[in-house]
mmCIF file of C-alpha atoms in Angstrom:
data_model
loop_
_atom_site.group_PDB
_atom_site.id
_atom_site.type_symbol
_atom_site.label_atom_id
_atom_site.label_comp_id
_atom_site.label_asym_id
_atom_site.label_seq_id
_atom_site.Cartn_x
_atom_site.Cartn_y
_atom_site.Cartn_z
ATOM 1 C CA MET Z 1 3.738 35.165 -16.180
ATOM 2 C CA GLU Z 2 1.451 32.956 -14.519
ATOM 3 C CA LYS Z 3 2.605 29.776 -13.679
ATOM 4 C CA ASN Z 4 0.215 26.619 -14.539
ATOM 5 C CA ARG Z 5 -1.736 26.440 -11.054
ATOM 6 C CA HIS Z 6 -3.927 23.274 -12.345
ATOM 7 C CA PHE Z 7 -0.909 21.224 -13.731
ATOM 8 C CA ASN Z 8 -1.211 18.991 -11.372
ATOM 9 C CA ARG Z 9 -4.528 17.810 -11.690
ATOM 10 C CA VAL Z 10 -3.338 16.191 -15.361
ATOM 11 C CA MET Z 11 -6.090 14.509 -16.855
ATOM 12 C CA GLU Z 12 -9.484 14.261 -17.365
ATOM 13 C CA ALA Z 13 -11.780 11.904 -15.455
ATOM 14 C CA GLY Z 14 -12.218 8.389 -16.946
ATOM 15 C CA HIS Z 15 -9.041 8.196 -18.207
ATOM 16 C CA HIS Z 16 -7.371 5.107 -16.303
ATOM 17 C CA PHE Z 17 -3.874 4.906 -15.502
ATOM 18 C CA LYS Z 18 -2.903 0.978 -14.207
ATOM 19 C CA ASN Z 19 -0.733 0.309 -11.198
ATOM 20 C CA ARG Z 20 1.010 -2.341 -9.957
ATOM 21 C CA VAL Z 21 1.186 -3.319 -6.215
ATOM 22 C CA SER Z 22 3.157 -6.040 -5.576
ATOM 23 C CA LEU Z 23 4.342 -8.261 -2.882
ATOM 24 C CA LYS Z 24 8.149 -8.505 -2.421
ATOM 25 C CA SER Z 25 10.558 -11.294 -0.750
ATOM 26 C CA ARG Z 26 14.054 -11.470 -0.330
ATOM 27 C CA MET Z 27 16.330 -14.266 -1.124
ATOM 28 C CA ILE Z 28 19.725 -14.526 -0.099
ATOM 29 C CA GLY Z 29 22.610 -17.548 -1.870
ATOM 30 C CA GLY Z 30 19.166 -19.125 -3.616
ATOM 31 C CA SER Z 31 16.862 -19.297 -0.501
ATOM 32 C CA PHE Z 32 13.771 -17.879 0.655
ATOM 33 C CA LEU Z 33 13.722 -16.098 4.160
ATOM 34 C CA PHE Z 34 10.077 -15.346 3.796
ATOM 35 C CA THR Z 35 7.276 -17.077 1.598
ATOM 36 C CA VAL Z 36 3.557 -16.677 1.701
ATOM 37 C CA SER Z 37 0.850 -17.910 -0.485
ATOM 38 C CA VAL Z 38 -0.516 -14.950 -3.094
ATOM 39 C CA LEU Z 39 -4.040 -16.801 -2.683
ATOM 40 C CA SER Z 40 -4.260 -15.779 0.809
ATOM 41 C CA VAL Z 41 -3.324 -11.534 0.310
ATOM 42 C CA ILE Z 42 -5.800 -11.668 -2.477
ATOM 43 C CA ILE Z 43 -8.550 -13.270 -0.627
ATOM 44 C CA PHE Z 44 -8.515 -11.208 2.175
ATOM 45 C CA CYS Z 45 -7.595 -7.634 -0.062
ATOM 46 C CA THR Z 46 -11.285 -8.382 -1.854
ATOM 47 C CA SER Z 47 -13.312 -10.385 1.180
ATOM 48 C CA CYS Z 48 -12.667 -7.790 3.697
ATOM 49 C CA GLU Z 49 -14.564 -4.901 3.606
ATOM 50 C CA LYS Z 50 -15.196 -1.838 5.351
ATOM 51 C CA GLU Z 51 -17.909 -2.493 7.291
ATOM 52 C CA PRO Z 52 -20.846 1.257 6.393
ATOM 53 C CA LYS Z 53 -19.579 4.150 8.000
ATOM 54 C CA VAL Z 54 -21.028 6.103 10.887
ATOM 55 C CA ASP Z 55 -21.075 8.651 13.529
ATOM 56 C CA TYR Z 56 -18.543 6.466 15.786
ATOM 57 C CA GLN Z 57 -15.258 7.814 16.013
ATOM 58 C CA CYS Z 58 -14.481 4.308 16.562
ATOM 59 C CA LEU Z 59 -15.714 1.011 14.634
ATOM 60 C CA ASP Z 60 -14.975 -2.089 16.345
ATOM 61 C CA ARG Z 61 -15.238 -5.373 13.497
ATOM 62 C CA ILE Z 62 -17.893 -7.663 13.838
ATOM 63 C CA GLU Z 63 -16.863 -10.968 14.918
ATOM 64 C CA LEU Z 64 -18.232 -13.149 12.742
ATOM 65 C CA PRO Z 65 -18.420 -17.569 11.865
ATOM 66 C CA ARG Z 66 -15.918 -18.275 10.272
ATOM 67 C CA GLU Z 67 -16.021 -18.588 6.222
ATOM 68 C CA GLU Z 68 -15.699 -21.928 4.404
ATOM 69 C CA ASN Z 69 -13.635 -20.868 2.057
ATOM 70 C CA PHE Z 70 -10.645 -19.000 4.075
ATOM 71 C CA VAL Z 71 -7.329 -19.398 2.843
ATOM 72 C CA GLY Z 72 -4.696 -18.528 5.526
ATOM 73 C CA ILE Z 73 -0.898 -19.799 6.635
ATOM 74 C CA GLU Z 74 -0.883 -23.381 8.513
ATOM 75 C CA ASN Z 75 1.106 -22.841 11.478
ATOM 76 C CA ILE Z 76 1.696 -18.295 11.245
ATOM 77 C CA SER Z 77 1.435 -17.001 14.696
ATOM 78 C CA PHE Z 78 3.338 -14.853 16.903
ATOM 79 C CA GLU Z 79 6.590 -16.269 17.311
ATOM 80 C CA ASN Z 80 7.019 -16.900 13.279
ATOM 81 C CA TYR Z 81 5.473 -13.960 12.044
ATOM 82 C CA PRO Z 82 8.002 -12.205 9.072
ATOM 83 C CA LYS Z 83 8.531 -8.547 9.702
ATOM 84 C CA VAL Z 84 6.848 -6.894 6.760
ATOM 85 C CA ASP Z 85 6.735 -3.128 5.540
ATOM 86 C CA GLY Z 86 5.349 -1.798 2.640
ATOM 87 C CA SER Z 87 3.976 1.239 1.486
ATOM 88 C CA THR Z 88 1.485 4.529 3.258
ATOM 89 C CA SER Z 89 -1.011 3.254 0.910
ATOM 90 C CA ALA Z 90 -0.774 -0.662 2.002
ATOM 91 C CA SER Z 91 -0.203 0.395 5.943
ATOM 92 C CA VAL Z 92 -4.878 -1.105 5.983
ATOM 93 C CA LEU Z 93 -4.007 -3.974 4.263
ATOM 94 C CA ASN Z 94 -0.602 -5.233 6.093
ATOM 95 C CA MET Z 95 -2.284 -4.409 9.541
ATOM 96 C CA MET Z 96 -5.846 -6.627 8.574
ATOM 97 C CA ILE Z 97 -3.464 -9.566 7.182
ATOM 98 C CA ALA Z 98 -1.906 -9.887 10.379
ATOM 99 C CA CYS Z 99 -4.862 -9.730 12.391
ATOM 100 C CA LYS Z 100 -6.474 -12.044 10.011
ATOM 101 C CA LEU Z 101 -4.222 -14.396 10.014
ATOM 102 C CA LEU Z 102 -3.426 -14.170 14.462
ATOM 103 C CA GLY Z 103 -7.281 -13.949 14.815
ATOM 104 C CA VAL Z 104 -6.358 -10.602 16.334
ATOM 105 C CA ALA Z 105 -9.958 -8.331 16.626
ATOM 106 C CA TYR Z 106 -9.373 -4.964 15.442
ATOM 107 C CA ARG Z 107 -11.628 -1.770 14.721
ATOM 108 C CA TRP Z 108 -11.394 1.050 12.079
ATOM 109 C CA MET Z 109 -10.520 4.740 13.309
ATOM 110 C CA ALA Z 110 -12.633 7.081 11.711
ATOM 111 C CA PRO Z 111 -10.290 10.264 10.482
ATOM 112 C CA ALA Z 112 -9.342 12.466 13.014
ATOM 113 C CA THR Z 113 -5.805 13.859 12.592
ATOM 114 C CA VAL Z 114 -5.337 12.270 9.222
ATOM 115 C CA THR Z 115 -7.615 11.961 6.320
ATOM 116 C CA GLU Z 116 -8.596 8.614 5.834
ATOM 117 C CA TRP Z 117 -9.591 5.681 7.998
ATOM 118 C CA THR Z 118 -7.577 3.120 9.569
ATOM 119 C CA LEU Z 119 -7.179 -0.093 11.250
ATOM 120 C CA HIS Z 120 -5.514 -0.961 14.433
ATOM 121 C CA PRO Z 121 -5.705 -4.186 16.433
ATOM 122 C CA LYS Z 122 -7.725 -4.048 20.224
ATOM 123 C CA HIS Z 123 -4.886 -3.851 22.132
ATOM 124 C CA GLU Z 124 -6.427 -4.366 25.487
ATOM 125 C CA GLU Z 125 -7.103 -7.955 24.020
ATOM 126 C CA LEU Z 126 -3.700 -8.587 23.202
ATOM 127 C CA PRO Z 127 -1.633 -10.888 25.600
ATOM 128 C CA GLU Z 128 1.044 -8.822 27.571
ATOM 129 C CA GLN Z 129 3.525 -10.100 25.728
ATOM 130 C CA TYR Z 130 2.229 -9.139 22.596
ATOM 131 C CA LYS Z 131 0.913 -6.205 23.291
ATOM 132 C CA SER Z 132 4.182 -4.190 21.083
ATOM 133 C CA PHE Z 133 4.214 -6.858 18.608
ATOM 134 C CA PHE Z 134 2.241 -4.923 15.941
ATOM 135 C CA TRP Z 135 4.277 -1.860 15.921
ATOM 136 C CA GLN Z 136 7.696 -4.246 15.888
ATOM 137 C CA TYR Z 137 6.902 -6.584 13.305
ATOM 138 C CA ILE Z 138 3.833 -4.404 10.756
ATOM 139 C CA LYS Z 139 5.634 -1.181 9.638
ATOM 140 C CA THR Z 140 5.103 1.555 7.310
ATOM 141 C CA SER Z 141 8.329 2.888 6.140
ATOM 142 C CA GLN Z 142 6.563 4.429 2.469
ATOM 143 C CA THR Z 143 7.811 2.595 -0.839
ATOM 144 C CA HIS Z 144 11.887 3.463 -1.143
ATOM 145 C CA GLY Z 145 11.884 2.727 2.887
ATOM 146 C CA ALA Z 146 10.474 -0.572 2.087
ATOM 147 C CA PHE Z 147 12.072 -1.643 -0.095
ATOM 148 C CA MET Z 148 15.407 -0.886 1.683
ATOM 149 C CA ASN Z 149 14.333 -2.177 4.753
ATOM 150 C CA LEU Z 150 13.993 -5.281 2.474
ATOM 151 C CA ILE Z 151 17.258 -5.442 0.851
ATOM 152 C CA ASN Z 152 19.220 -4.678 4.284
ATOM 153 C CA GLY Z 153 17.443 -7.344 5.923
ATOM 154 C CA GLU Z 154 15.253 -5.702 8.071
ATOM 155 C CA ALA Z 155 12.265 -6.309 6.878
ATOM 156 C CA ASP Z 156 11.574 -9.850 5.352
ATOM 157 C CA ILE Z 157 8.526 -8.909 3.354
ATOM 158 C CA ILE Z 158 7.143 -5.480 1.793
ATOM 159 C CA LEU Z 159 3.714 -5.228 0.103
ATOM 160 C CA THR Z 160 4.146 -2.356 -2.362
ATOM 161 C CA HIS Z 161 2.849 -0.119 -5.131
ATOM 162 C CA ARG Z 162 5.444 -0.315 -7.723
ATOM 163 C CA THR Z 163 8.401 -2.171 -8.520
ATOM 164 C CA ILE Z 164 12.233 -1.877 -7.663
ATOM 165 C CA SER Z 165 13.542 1.376 -9.189
ATOM 166 C CA ALA Z 166 17.172 1.354 -10.658
ATOM 167 C CA ASP Z 167 19.096 3.081 -7.511
ATOM 168 C CA GLU Z 168 17.021 0.516 -5.254
ATOM 169 C CA LYS Z 169 18.334 -2.528 -7.652
ATOM 170 C CA ALA Z 170 21.874 -1.891 -7.952
ATOM 171 C CA HIS Z 171 21.533 -1.725 -4.275
ATOM 172 C CA ALA Z 172 20.274 -5.168 -4.014
ATOM 173 C CA ASP Z 173 23.371 -6.355 -6.598
ATOM 174 C CA ALA Z 174 26.100 -4.760 -4.491
ATOM 175 C CA ILE Z 175 24.924 -6.650 -1.393
ATOM 176 C CA GLY Z 176 24.539 -9.449 -3.170
ATOM 177 C CA VAL Z 177 20.226 -9.953 -2.438
ATOM 178 C CA THR Z 178 18.065 -11.214 -4.928
ATOM 179 C CA LEU Z 179 13.831 -9.439 -4.439
ATOM 180 C CA ILE Z 180 11.609 -11.660 -5.258
ATOM 181 C CA GLU Z 181 8.375 -9.569 -6.700
ATOM 182 C CA THR Z 182 5.264 -11.346 -7.179
ATOM 183 C CA SER Z 183 2.138 -9.040 -8.497
ATOM 184 C CA ILE Z 184 -1.111 -9.674 -6.838
ATOM 185 C CA ALA Z 185 -3.519 -6.472 -8.023
ATOM 186 C CA LEU Z 186 -3.689 -3.023 -10.434
ATOM 187 C CA ASP Z 187 -4.513 0.069 -9.205
ATOM 188 C CA ALA Z 188 -6.470 2.257 -10.987
ATOM 189 C CA PHE Z 189 -6.410 5.658 -10.875
ATOM 190 C CA VAL Z 190 -8.360 9.115 -12.678
ATOM 191 C CA PHE Z 191 -7.320 12.332 -13.081
ATOM 192 C CA VAL Z 192 -8.584 15.229 -13.496
ATOM 193 C CA VAL Z 193 -8.330 18.821 -15.484
ATOM 194 C CA ASN Z 194 -9.829 21.575 -14.916
ATOM 195 C CA LYS Z 195 -12.629 21.991 -17.723
ATOM 196 C CA ASN Z 196 -11.156 24.051 -19.862
ATOM 197 C CA ASN Z 197 -7.843 22.913 -20.403
ATOM 198 C CA PRO Z 198 -7.600 21.569 -23.898
ATOM 199 C CA VAL Z 199 -5.568 18.842 -22.905
ATOM 200 C CA LYS Z 200 -8.248 15.866 -23.455
ATOM 201 C CA SER Z 201 -5.566 12.477 -22.443
ATOM 202 C CA LEU Z 202 -1.759 12.001 -21.877
ATOM 203 C CA THR Z 203 0.071 9.106 -22.146
ATOM 204 C CA VAL Z 204 1.134 6.582 -19.238
ATOM 205 C CA ASN Z 205 4.666 7.922 -20.374
ATOM 206 C CA GLN Z 206 3.556 12.012 -19.831
ATOM 207 C CA ILE Z 207 1.810 11.171 -16.675
ATOM 208 C CA GLN Z 208 5.288 9.910 -15.567
ATOM 209 C CA LYS Z 209 7.126 12.550 -17.112
ATOM 210 C CA ILE Z 210 4.537 15.360 -15.275
ATOM 211 C CA TYR Z 211 5.021 13.447 -11.818
ATOM 212 C CA THR Z 212 8.649 13.462 -11.869
ATOM 213 C CA LYS Z 213 8.894 17.067 -13.135
ATOM 214 C CA LYS Z 214 10.422 16.538 -16.584
ATOM 215 C CA THR Z 215 7.498 17.917 -17.540
ATOM 216 C CA THR Z 216 6.439 21.299 -15.893
ATOM 217 C CA ILE Z 217 3.699 23.117 -18.310
ATOM 218 C CA TRP Z 218 1.443 21.898 -20.628
ATOM 219 C CA SER Z 219 2.630 22.857 -24.100
ATOM 220 C CA GLN Z 220 5.192 20.077 -23.601
ATOM 221 C CA VAL Z 221 2.415 17.899 -24.067
ATOM 222 C CA GLY Z 222 -0.464 19.464 -26.713
ATOM 223 C CA GLY Z 223 -1.852 22.373 -24.155
ATOM 224 C CA LYS Z 224 -1.668 26.073 -24.034
ATOM 225 C CA THR Z 225 1.110 28.092 -21.942
ATOM 226 C CA LEU Z 226 -0.451 30.077 -20.190
ATOM 227 C CA ILE Z 227 0.384 33.836 -20.117
#
């Protein structure tokens, strides 16, 4: 019996699944470890466009006059910057926010060993005492790892693509930690299936079951089982 080889492509083009992108901060005994302006993150997310793609391996950020409507965090510095963690999908955003807030120049790196553009501070322009700053304070431990680091006090704030899971919340409750979650954006996904697949639409619940392997054959969502 032949497997459903195209099952991972679960939806026709044009159907969108909204995914929450959230900021989480950590609170113990009623006091916040760190507070960040949500507006400033939204500004960065929408106004910092990547320069057009060119044939260079490195693309330096062009310094422009300070925007009139720039929103930042007053008195932020290398000395008081929080420990930040997050999902892989948020790594570029986290790095760009840090560079913007600290006034550090950065460059885009074209895909090489990885398959997507990455952003890096210009370490050669950093003072000697801050050359290791970004590797110590801006981490990408993936979603679950970021949550655990936040709960365990190894991060002050995280940027992730989903809400806290049941087991993560249980761990936080067990050690008396409350997480404050703030949604800042919705991300849209488009799923594509083979043109001969009779399944024309799926619910969010059906997609979740596919990704959690509770649904493994097309007949479970109204399709045909290939033989």
